[in-house]
Short mmCIF file of C-alpha atoms in Angstrom, two decimals:
data_model
loop_
_atom_site.label_atom_id
_atom_site.label_comp_id
_atom_site.label_asym_id
_atom_site.label_seq_id
_atom_site.Cartn_x
_atom_site.Cartn_y
_atom_site.Cartn_z
CA UNK A 1 105.85 112.37 99.71
CA UNK A 2 105.35 115.36 102.01
CA UNK A 3 104.91 118.79 100.50
CA UNK A 4 103.60 122.29 101.32
CA UNK A 5 102.90 125.21 99.05
CA UNK A 6 100.62 128.06 98.05
CA UNK A 7 97.81 127.50 95.55
CA UNK A 8 94.41 128.92 94.64
CA UNK A 9 90.98 127.49 95.38
CA UNK A 10 88.78 128.23 92.37
CA UNK A 11 85.05 128.80 92.82
CA UNK A 12 83.29 127.80 89.58
CA UNK A 13 80.08 129.63 90.57
CA UNK A 14 81.58 133.07 91.32
CA UNK A 15 84.59 132.42 89.01
CA UNK A 16 86.84 133.82 91.75
CA UNK A 17 89.98 132.15 93.11
CA UNK A 18 91.19 132.37 96.71
CA UNK A 19 94.66 131.96 98.20
CA UNK A 20 95.14 128.75 100.16
CA UNK A 21 98.03 126.69 101.47
CA UNK A 22 98.29 122.95 100.79
CA UNK A 23 99.87 120.47 103.20
CA UNK A 24 100.46 116.99 101.80
CA UNK A 25 101.38 114.06 104.03
CA UNK A 26 101.53 110.35 103.28
CA UNK A 27 97.84 109.86 104.11
CA UNK A 28 96.12 113.28 104.06
CA UNK A 29 95.85 116.44 101.96
CA UNK A 30 95.03 119.45 104.15
CA UNK A 31 93.74 122.79 102.86
CA UNK A 32 94.55 125.84 104.96
CA UNK A 33 93.18 129.39 104.80
CA UNK A 34 94.60 132.48 106.49
CA UNK A 35 92.78 134.00 109.44
CA UNK A 36 93.50 136.38 112.29
CA UNK A 37 93.53 134.77 115.73
CA UNK A 38 93.86 136.11 119.26
CA UNK A 39 97.09 134.63 120.67
CA UNK A 40 97.21 136.26 124.14
CA UNK A 41 95.19 138.42 126.48
CA UNK A 42 91.47 138.53 125.96
CA UNK A 43 89.85 135.29 124.80
CA UNK A 44 87.08 136.96 122.82
CA UNK A 45 86.65 136.08 119.16
CA UNK A 46 88.97 137.68 116.65
CA UNK A 47 86.20 137.62 114.05
CA UNK A 48 85.33 141.26 114.66
CA UNK A 49 87.93 143.70 115.92
CA UNK A 50 87.24 147.34 116.71
CA UNK A 51 90.35 149.53 116.52
CA UNK A 52 90.88 153.24 117.11
CA UNK A 53 93.43 154.91 114.86
CA UNK A 54 94.99 158.32 115.55
CA UNK A 55 95.80 160.05 112.32
CA UNK A 56 99.48 161.09 112.24
CA UNK A 57 100.89 164.27 110.68
CA UNK A 58 103.10 162.15 108.41
CA UNK A 59 101.60 158.97 106.98
CA UNK A 60 98.05 159.58 108.10
CA UNK A 61 96.32 156.29 109.02
CA UNK A 62 99.24 154.25 107.65
CA UNK A 63 97.24 151.94 105.43
CA UNK A 64 95.92 151.45 101.88
CA UNK A 65 92.64 149.89 100.80
CA UNK A 66 91.30 148.04 97.77
CA UNK A 67 87.95 146.70 96.60
CA UNK A 68 84.43 148.00 97.03
CA UNK A 69 80.83 147.12 96.19
CA UNK A 70 81.39 147.95 92.51
CA UNK A 71 83.75 144.97 92.35
CA UNK A 72 81.38 142.72 94.35
CA UNK A 73 83.93 142.49 97.19
CA UNK A 74 84.27 144.33 100.52
CA UNK A 75 86.77 147.13 100.93
CA UNK A 76 89.88 145.47 102.36
CA UNK A 77 93.18 146.67 103.80
CA UNK A 78 95.77 146.05 101.07
CA UNK A 79 98.87 147.60 102.67
CA UNK A 80 100.02 148.44 106.20
CA UNK A 81 103.00 150.78 106.43
CA UNK A 82 105.81 150.11 108.88
CA UNK A 83 105.93 152.13 112.12
CA UNK A 84 102.77 154.06 111.25
CA UNK A 85 99.33 154.28 112.88
CA UNK A 86 97.76 151.04 111.60
CA UNK A 87 100.79 148.87 112.38
CA UNK A 88 101.22 150.39 115.86
CA UNK A 89 97.81 149.03 116.94
CA UNK A 90 98.97 145.42 116.42
CA UNK A 91 95.36 144.63 115.59
CA UNK A 92 95.10 145.28 111.85
CA UNK A 93 96.23 142.99 109.05
CA UNK A 94 96.41 142.93 105.27
CA UNK A 95 93.21 141.20 104.13
CA UNK A 96 90.99 142.74 106.87
CA UNK A 97 87.60 143.77 105.46
CA UNK A 98 86.38 147.13 106.80
CA UNK A 99 82.86 146.73 108.22
CA UNK A 100 82.32 150.06 110.02
CA UNK A 101 83.93 153.49 110.10
CA UNK A 102 83.03 155.57 113.20
CA UNK A 103 79.87 153.44 113.64
CA UNK A 104 78.75 153.76 110.00
CA UNK A 105 78.31 150.41 108.22
CA UNK A 106 80.31 150.28 104.97
CA UNK A 107 79.84 146.62 103.96
CA UNK A 108 77.90 147.69 100.85
CA UNK A 109 79.85 150.87 100.16
CA UNK A 110 81.87 151.61 97.04
CA UNK A 111 85.61 152.20 97.11
CA UNK A 112 85.28 155.98 96.77
CA UNK A 113 82.63 156.19 99.48
CA UNK A 114 84.94 154.46 102.01
CA UNK A 115 87.90 156.64 100.94
CA UNK A 116 85.76 159.77 101.43
CA UNK A 117 84.56 158.56 104.83
CA UNK A 118 88.08 157.76 106.08
CA UNK A 119 89.52 161.05 104.85
CA UNK A 120 86.85 163.07 106.57
CA UNK A 121 86.52 161.02 109.77
CA UNK A 122 88.69 163.36 111.82
CA UNK A 123 91.95 162.66 113.62
CA UNK A 124 90.51 159.80 115.69
CA UNK A 125 89.04 157.07 113.47
CA UNK A 126 87.38 153.96 114.91
CA UNK A 127 87.05 151.10 112.46
CA UNK A 128 85.58 147.60 112.84
CA UNK A 129 87.20 144.92 110.71
CA UNK A 130 86.87 141.21 110.00
CA UNK A 131 89.51 139.14 108.24
CA UNK A 132 88.36 138.13 104.76
CA UNK A 133 89.38 134.46 104.60
CA UNK A 134 88.32 134.10 100.98
CA UNK A 135 89.78 137.23 99.44
CA UNK A 136 89.48 136.91 95.63
CA UNK A 137 92.90 136.52 94.05
CA UNK A 138 92.28 139.52 91.74
CA UNK A 139 92.80 141.75 94.79
CA UNK A 140 96.48 140.62 94.66
CA UNK A 141 96.94 140.86 98.42
CA UNK A 142 100.36 139.87 99.84
CA UNK A 143 100.29 136.59 101.78
CA UNK A 144 102.96 137.52 104.34
CA UNK A 145 102.80 139.44 107.62
CA UNK A 146 101.96 143.16 107.67
CA UNK A 147 104.61 145.64 106.75
CA UNK A 148 107.08 146.27 103.92
CA UNK A 149 108.81 142.88 104.44
CA UNK A 150 105.73 141.20 103.00
CA UNK A 151 105.74 143.12 99.75
CA UNK A 152 107.88 140.48 97.98
CA UNK A 153 105.02 137.99 98.21
CA UNK A 154 102.68 140.21 96.21
CA UNK A 155 101.92 139.04 92.72
CA UNK A 156 101.41 141.33 89.71
CA UNK A 157 99.67 144.63 90.40
CA UNK A 158 95.90 144.49 90.82
CA UNK A 159 93.55 146.02 88.26
CA UNK A 160 91.73 147.57 91.24
CA UNK A 161 92.74 151.01 92.46
CA UNK A 162 94.85 150.95 95.65
CA UNK A 163 94.04 154.05 97.69
CA UNK A 164 97.04 154.99 99.78
CA UNK A 165 98.66 158.39 99.30
CA UNK A 166 95.54 160.53 99.17
CA UNK A 167 93.84 158.37 101.85
CA UNK A 168 96.70 158.93 104.31
CA UNK A 169 97.05 162.62 103.67
CA UNK A 170 96.77 165.01 106.60
CA UNK A 171 93.41 166.33 107.73
CA UNK A 172 92.89 170.06 108.29
CA UNK A 173 93.89 169.67 111.93
CA UNK A 174 97.63 168.88 111.95
CA UNK A 175 98.19 168.99 115.71
CA UNK A 176 100.40 166.18 117.07
CA UNK A 177 98.36 163.13 117.99
CA UNK A 178 98.70 160.44 120.60
CA UNK A 179 99.73 156.95 119.52
CA UNK A 180 97.04 154.68 118.10
CA UNK A 181 95.34 152.31 120.48
CA UNK A 182 95.80 149.79 122.03
CA UNK A 183 99.50 149.79 122.79
CA UNK A 184 98.96 149.20 126.50
CA UNK A 185 96.49 146.39 125.91
CA UNK A 186 97.97 142.94 126.33
CA UNK A 187 95.67 141.40 123.69
CA UNK A 188 97.73 140.16 120.75
CA UNK A 189 96.61 139.03 117.32
CA UNK A 190 98.42 137.09 114.61
CA UNK A 191 97.61 136.12 111.07
CA UNK A 192 97.93 132.35 110.74
CA UNK A 193 97.24 129.52 108.30
CA UNK A 194 94.43 127.42 109.78
CA UNK A 195 93.28 123.96 108.69
CA UNK A 196 89.89 124.17 107.00
CA UNK A 197 89.60 120.78 105.25
CA UNK A 198 91.42 117.47 105.45
CA UNK A 199 90.96 114.94 102.63
CA UNK A 200 92.05 111.32 103.31
CA UNK A 201 94.03 110.01 100.34
CA UNK A 202 93.24 106.32 100.80
CA UNK A 203 91.16 105.31 97.74
CA UNK A 204 90.94 109.01 96.74
CA UNK A 205 90.73 110.00 93.08
CA UNK A 206 91.97 112.94 91.03
CA UNK A 207 90.25 114.69 88.13
CA UNK A 208 91.80 117.28 85.81
CA UNK A 209 88.66 117.62 83.67
CA UNK A 210 85.57 119.80 83.92
CA UNK A 211 82.67 117.62 85.03
CA UNK A 212 81.09 115.67 82.20
CA UNK A 213 83.32 117.16 79.50
CA UNK A 214 86.63 116.53 77.73
CA UNK A 215 87.82 120.02 78.68
CA UNK A 216 91.09 119.95 80.57
CA UNK A 217 91.28 122.47 83.40
CA UNK A 218 94.18 124.88 82.99
CA UNK A 219 96.86 124.15 85.65
CA UNK A 220 94.16 122.77 87.94
CA UNK A 221 92.64 119.59 89.29
CA UNK A 222 90.28 118.29 91.96
CA UNK A 223 90.86 115.61 94.61
CA UNK A 224 87.86 113.57 95.79
CA UNK A 225 87.94 111.38 98.90
CA UNK A 226 86.36 107.93 99.06
CA UNK A 227 83.31 109.42 100.84
CA UNK A 228 82.85 111.99 98.07
CA UNK A 229 84.31 114.99 99.93
CA UNK A 230 86.07 117.26 97.43
CA UNK A 231 88.93 119.70 97.82
CA UNK A 232 87.28 121.92 95.24
CA UNK A 233 89.25 123.05 92.20
CA UNK A 234 92.92 123.47 93.13
CA UNK A 235 94.59 125.93 90.75
CA UNK A 236 98.34 126.51 90.40
CA UNK A 237 100.38 129.40 89.05
CA UNK A 238 102.50 127.39 86.60
CA UNK A 239 102.28 124.18 84.58
CA UNK A 240 105.30 122.82 86.46
CA UNK A 241 103.76 123.48 89.88
CA UNK A 242 100.56 121.73 88.81
CA UNK A 243 102.48 118.73 87.44
CA UNK A 244 104.60 118.45 90.62
CA UNK A 245 101.57 118.46 92.90
CA UNK A 246 99.64 116.07 90.65
CA UNK A 247 102.57 113.64 90.66
CA UNK A 248 103.11 113.90 94.43
CA UNK A 249 99.44 113.29 95.26
CA UNK A 250 99.15 110.43 92.74
CA UNK A 251 102.24 108.79 94.25
CA UNK A 252 100.78 108.94 97.77
CA UNK A 253 97.41 107.61 96.59
CA UNK A 254 99.17 104.75 94.74
CA UNK A 255 101.24 103.88 97.83
CA UNK A 256 98.09 103.73 99.97
CA UNK A 257 96.34 101.60 97.34
CA UNK A 258 99.29 99.19 97.46
CA UNK A 259 98.88 98.98 101.25
CA UNK A 260 95.15 98.24 100.84
CA UNK A 261 95.98 95.51 98.29
CA UNK A 262 98.42 93.86 100.72
CA UNK A 263 95.77 93.92 103.46
CA UNK A 264 93.16 92.41 101.11
CA UNK A 265 95.59 89.71 99.93
CA UNK A 266 96.10 88.47 103.51
CA UNK A 267 92.50 87.25 103.38
CA UNK A 268 92.80 85.71 99.88
CA UNK A 269 94.21 82.40 98.70
CA UNK A 270 97.42 82.45 96.62
CA UNK A 271 95.35 81.87 93.46
CA UNK A 272 93.00 84.78 94.24
CA UNK A 273 95.41 87.65 94.91
CA UNK A 274 94.79 91.28 93.92
CA UNK A 275 97.33 92.18 91.21
CA UNK A 276 96.30 95.81 90.78
CA UNK A 277 93.39 98.17 91.41
CA UNK A 278 92.64 101.86 91.06
CA UNK A 279 90.42 104.63 89.74
CA UNK A 280 89.91 105.34 86.03
CA UNK A 281 87.41 107.30 83.94
CA UNK A 282 85.12 105.23 81.70
CA UNK A 283 83.73 106.78 78.53
CA UNK A 284 79.97 106.42 78.19
CA UNK A 285 78.41 107.14 74.81
CA UNK A 286 75.60 109.71 74.99
CA UNK A 287 72.45 109.43 72.92
CA UNK A 288 73.29 112.68 71.11
CA UNK A 289 76.76 111.35 70.19
CA UNK A 290 78.28 113.38 73.06
CA UNK A 291 80.89 111.71 75.23
CA UNK A 292 80.51 111.50 78.97
CA UNK A 293 83.10 110.09 81.36
CA UNK A 294 82.27 108.50 84.69
CA UNK A 295 84.59 107.42 87.50
CA UNK A 296 85.02 103.64 87.78
CA UNK A 297 87.19 101.54 90.07
CA UNK A 298 88.96 98.64 88.34
CA UNK A 299 90.55 95.59 89.94
CA UNK A 300 92.55 92.63 88.65
CA UNK A 301 92.09 89.79 91.14
CA UNK A 302 92.63 86.07 90.76
CA UNK A 303 90.98 84.91 87.54
CA UNK A 304 88.82 88.01 87.05
CA UNK A 305 88.74 91.61 85.86
CA UNK A 306 86.29 93.66 87.97
CA UNK A 307 84.56 96.98 87.27
CA UNK A 308 83.07 98.79 90.30
CA UNK A 309 81.28 102.10 90.78
CA UNK A 310 82.89 102.36 94.26
CA UNK A 311 85.96 100.54 95.63
CA UNK A 312 85.45 97.17 97.37
CA UNK A 313 86.05 97.70 101.08
CA UNK A 314 84.91 94.36 102.51
CA UNK A 315 85.18 90.77 101.25
CA UNK A 316 81.47 90.80 100.40
CA UNK A 317 81.92 93.85 98.12
CA UNK A 318 83.76 91.75 95.52
CA UNK A 319 80.49 90.04 94.62
CA UNK A 320 78.84 93.43 94.03
CA UNK A 321 80.89 94.48 91.00
CA UNK A 322 79.05 96.01 88.05
CA UNK A 323 80.92 93.70 85.66
CA UNK A 324 83.17 90.64 86.10
CA UNK A 325 85.14 89.13 83.20
CA UNK A 326 87.48 86.15 82.99
CA UNK A 327 91.02 87.41 82.42
CA UNK A 328 91.76 84.81 79.72
CA UNK A 329 88.94 86.26 77.61
CA UNK A 330 89.78 89.99 77.70
CA UNK A 331 92.21 92.00 75.61
CA UNK A 332 94.00 95.13 76.83
CA UNK A 333 94.72 97.77 74.20
CA UNK A 334 96.43 101.16 74.49
CA UNK A 335 94.89 103.90 72.35
CA UNK A 336 96.62 107.15 73.17
CA UNK A 337 99.74 108.56 74.70
CA UNK A 338 100.08 112.31 74.90
CA UNK A 339 103.57 113.03 73.58
CA UNK A 340 103.54 116.82 73.20
CA UNK A 341 101.50 119.65 71.71
CA UNK A 342 98.55 117.59 70.48
CA UNK A 343 100.84 115.02 68.89
CA UNK A 344 99.27 111.63 69.47
CA UNK A 345 100.75 108.17 69.23
CA UNK A 346 98.25 105.50 68.22
CA UNK A 347 99.32 102.03 69.26
CA UNK A 348 97.73 98.67 68.43
CA UNK A 349 98.92 95.99 70.78
CA UNK A 350 96.87 93.02 69.64
CA UNK A 351 97.31 90.40 66.92
CA UNK A 352 94.86 89.14 64.32
CA UNK A 353 91.84 91.06 65.62
CA UNK A 354 90.58 94.27 64.06
CA UNK A 355 88.02 96.63 65.49
CA UNK A 356 87.52 100.31 64.73
CA UNK A 357 87.27 102.70 67.65
CA UNK A 358 86.02 106.26 67.59
CA UNK A 359 89.03 108.21 68.91
CA UNK A 360 87.57 111.69 68.55
CA UNK A 361 87.89 112.54 72.24
CA UNK A 362 90.68 114.80 73.40
CA UNK A 363 91.84 112.84 76.46
CA UNK A 364 95.35 111.41 76.58
CA UNK A 365 96.34 108.16 78.32
CA UNK A 366 93.46 106.04 77.02
CA UNK A 367 93.08 102.28 76.92
CA UNK A 368 90.30 99.84 76.24
CA UNK A 369 89.53 96.38 77.50
CA UNK A 370 87.83 94.29 74.83
CA UNK A 371 85.51 91.61 76.21
CA UNK A 372 83.20 88.93 74.83
CA UNK A 373 80.59 89.30 72.06
CA UNK A 374 82.58 92.12 70.46
CA UNK A 375 81.97 94.56 73.32
CA UNK A 376 84.57 96.80 74.94
CA UNK A 377 85.14 99.29 77.76
CA UNK A 378 87.05 102.50 77.00
CA UNK A 379 89.03 104.07 79.86
CA UNK A 380 91.21 107.09 80.56
CA UNK A 381 93.75 107.75 83.36
CA UNK A 382 95.29 111.02 84.52
CA UNK A 383 99.02 110.21 84.12
CA UNK A 384 101.20 108.31 81.68
CA UNK A 385 102.77 106.46 84.61
CA UNK A 386 99.33 105.09 85.55
CA UNK A 387 98.83 103.85 81.98
CA UNK A 388 102.16 101.99 82.10
CA UNK A 389 101.18 100.35 85.40
CA UNK A 390 97.80 99.21 84.01
CA UNK A 391 99.50 97.78 80.90
CA UNK A 392 102.01 95.78 82.96
CA UNK A 393 99.37 94.68 85.48
CA UNK A 394 96.99 93.36 82.81
CA UNK A 395 99.87 91.42 81.22
CA UNK A 396 100.89 89.91 84.57
CA UNK A 397 97.32 89.07 85.65
CA UNK A 398 96.50 87.41 82.31
CA UNK A 399 99.76 85.42 82.21
CA UNK A 400 99.23 84.17 85.78
CA UNK A 401 95.64 83.14 84.99
CA UNK A 402 96.73 81.27 81.84
CA UNK A 403 99.38 79.35 83.80
CA UNK A 404 96.92 78.58 86.61
CA UNK A 405 94.14 77.48 84.26
CA UNK A 406 96.36 75.45 81.95
CA UNK A 407 93.65 74.99 79.34
CA UNK A 408 90.27 76.33 78.19
CA UNK A 409 87.70 74.33 76.21
CA UNK A 410 84.91 75.85 74.11
CA UNK A 411 81.93 74.22 72.43
CA UNK A 412 81.87 74.84 68.67
CA UNK A 413 80.44 73.40 65.47
CA UNK A 414 81.31 72.81 61.85
CA UNK A 415 79.04 71.45 59.10
CA UNK A 416 76.43 70.31 61.60
CA UNK A 417 78.82 68.51 63.96
CA UNK A 418 79.16 69.54 67.59
CA UNK A 419 82.84 69.80 68.47
CA UNK A 420 85.09 70.87 71.34
CA UNK A 421 88.01 73.23 70.83
CA UNK A 422 90.74 73.29 73.51
CA UNK A 423 93.52 75.81 73.97
CA UNK A 424 96.20 74.20 76.18
CA UNK A 425 99.28 75.98 77.55
CA UNK A 426 101.45 72.86 77.08
CA UNK A 427 99.91 71.18 74.02
CA UNK A 428 98.55 74.03 71.88
CA UNK A 429 95.28 73.56 69.96
CA UNK A 430 93.14 70.42 69.97
CA UNK A 431 89.77 69.80 68.31
CA UNK A 432 87.73 66.69 69.23
CA UNK A 433 84.23 65.28 68.83
CA UNK A 434 82.04 66.24 71.80
CA UNK A 435 80.33 62.84 71.91
CA UNK A 436 83.06 60.31 71.07
CA UNK A 437 85.93 62.43 72.43
CA UNK A 438 87.92 61.38 69.36
CA UNK A 439 90.69 63.88 68.52
CA UNK A 440 90.14 65.33 65.03
CA UNK A 441 93.31 67.42 64.87
CA UNK A 442 96.04 68.89 67.08
CA UNK A 443 98.61 71.64 66.43
CA UNK A 444 101.27 73.42 68.47
CA UNK A 445 101.12 77.18 69.02
CA UNK A 446 104.11 77.60 66.70
CA UNK A 447 102.16 75.99 63.86
CA UNK A 448 99.49 78.73 63.81
CA UNK A 449 100.45 80.97 60.88
CA UNK A 450 97.38 83.18 60.57
CA UNK A 451 93.66 83.59 61.06
CA UNK A 452 90.64 85.38 59.63
CA UNK A 453 87.06 85.73 60.81
CA UNK A 454 83.70 87.11 59.67
CA UNK A 455 83.37 89.32 62.75
CA UNK A 456 80.38 87.29 63.94
CA UNK A 457 80.76 83.58 64.67
CA UNK A 458 83.10 81.95 62.12
CA UNK A 459 86.89 81.78 62.15
CA UNK A 460 89.52 80.23 59.87
CA UNK A 461 92.73 79.07 61.54
CA UNK A 462 95.74 78.51 59.28
CA UNK A 463 98.19 75.86 60.51
CA UNK A 464 101.42 74.61 58.93
CA UNK A 465 101.79 70.83 58.75
CA UNK A 466 105.21 69.94 60.15
CA UNK A 467 105.69 67.05 57.73
CA UNK A 468 104.42 68.46 54.44
CA UNK A 469 105.03 72.19 55.28
CA UNK A 470 101.65 72.82 53.67
CA UNK A 471 99.08 75.20 55.18
CA UNK A 472 95.96 73.48 56.50
CA UNK A 473 92.80 75.56 57.02
CA UNK A 474 90.46 74.68 59.90
CA UNK A 475 87.08 76.40 60.03
CA UNK A 476 85.02 76.55 63.22
CA UNK A 477 81.91 78.36 64.43
CA UNK A 478 81.55 79.67 68.01
CA UNK A 479 78.73 81.24 69.95
CA UNK A 480 81.10 83.91 71.36
CA UNK A 481 83.89 84.17 68.81
CA UNK A 482 85.49 87.25 70.43
CA UNK A 483 86.07 85.46 73.75
CA UNK A 484 87.74 82.53 71.95
CA UNK A 485 90.04 84.81 69.93
CA UNK A 486 91.00 86.72 73.08
CA UNK A 487 91.74 83.41 74.80
CA UNK A 488 93.98 82.30 71.91
CA UNK A 489 95.84 85.62 72.12
CA UNK A 490 96.24 85.32 75.93
CA UNK A 491 97.65 81.79 75.73
CA UNK A 492 100.08 82.61 72.89
CA UNK A 493 101.29 85.81 74.66
CA UNK A 494 101.76 83.88 77.92
CA UNK A 495 103.65 81.15 76.05
CA UNK A 496 105.98 83.72 74.45
CA UNK A 497 106.48 85.42 77.82
CA UNK A 498 107.46 82.12 79.45
CA UNK A 499 110.07 81.53 76.73
CA UNK A 500 111.25 85.10 76.10
CA UNK A 501 110.17 87.66 78.78
CA UNK A 502 112.39 90.34 77.23
CA UNK A 503 110.35 90.23 74.00
CA UNK A 504 107.10 90.98 75.87
CA UNK A 505 108.70 93.92 77.72
CA UNK A 506 110.02 95.26 74.41
CA UNK A 507 106.43 95.47 73.13
CA UNK A 508 105.29 97.77 75.94
CA UNK A 509 104.36 101.06 74.31
CA UNK A 510 103.49 102.84 77.58
CA UNK A 511 106.71 101.84 79.35
CA UNK A 512 108.83 102.82 76.32
CA UNK A 513 107.21 106.24 76.46
CA UNK A 514 107.74 106.58 80.22
CA UNK A 515 111.42 105.61 80.06
CA UNK A 516 112.13 107.92 77.14
CA UNK A 517 110.69 110.84 79.10
#
């Protein structure tokens, strides 16, 4: 998507926001700020411009000012009146900060001091100005060109006093004056939007939260490039504007990620393809029970689920993941969908396994990936659409791995005997003696009617005998019970999906939510 629009750049240190323009292309987000540039004539810098104004009998200097040292901002030109002294110079613009008046430096002067100086400067007033690129938004300066035509772009009136009428009043000498300079001068200036920062969107990430907290920024977010360069806090005037920009940027980032996946897959065998990858936030438990989130990059590739601190760029990077898990032995679970006004939908998408999670955090769009030995990773994404994609991608990656693998065998024991337990996509469950290889029992997936476990190492599997219709209980003990239970779940889900794909899709909580909205 391509998009342009006005936003604010929020400075968390000064707590001021500045007007900027955003330009979004397929691959780059560009931030622009307004500045005054010399477009013809002299090639000297437009940073400082010295202009002589001739006070007119009607309209005076033809400008209004706002700001002052008492507000911790320079005095700036807030209005320029059509066909009057300031506009006739062609060198003054709304947003110009006044640096000197008749050689007197006013950078640290209050509003009233500058008003007094301008009123009593005589009929010929020489001022030096510099365009204030980061004018705080509370000054409410129009963003358009000088003159009345720009007034429509002004936002609500500023709390700061706008000196105009009494500033432009006549001085004691009301003799006709010559036009303000420099009409004859060929030097021309224009106010333009200039590029100040370009952020590549490939592998970029978005954050709507204040760093290290669960506090959602109001109508604002930050975009961070792969190399860590940040846009700063981009703030929008309405919820809808913020949502539109968030969606547009996320779409472009996702499209670029898809391109990167296709490039990576050209170097991978058919059994080792990247199914999905992208940024998430992982919740880390603090020692004082506080919750801290950290950016992580997840990937589903071949037989494995990867967790990185930074995206893999080269083939060698895949071996440098923080964590690597076999896809047959993980379980994806959605925790939260943000429906509306703090109304949460809790959704359990797994069978026969129970584990309590602390869901005190305030972030929507959360999911966890449960791994071996009862451990889990808890993640959050920025949009509901991202959650739906992760849900579908985990399903697909796990089903493909089950079909590729065909079967998984685990060492186990019961009453002192060392046994092997096999989960087979075609045959179901088989238990045999590890030494003699003699089959002790075998059941189809459809014969499993229930299970229970002690949460540590032991599990009871309840099978229905096809001949007697009686329930047979088989007890086994595993070193990593969680991995085995996840594997059983993966194989059964894949088996159901191969027989009835529509049923699996009907169980998708995230996609149901996305379609209904």
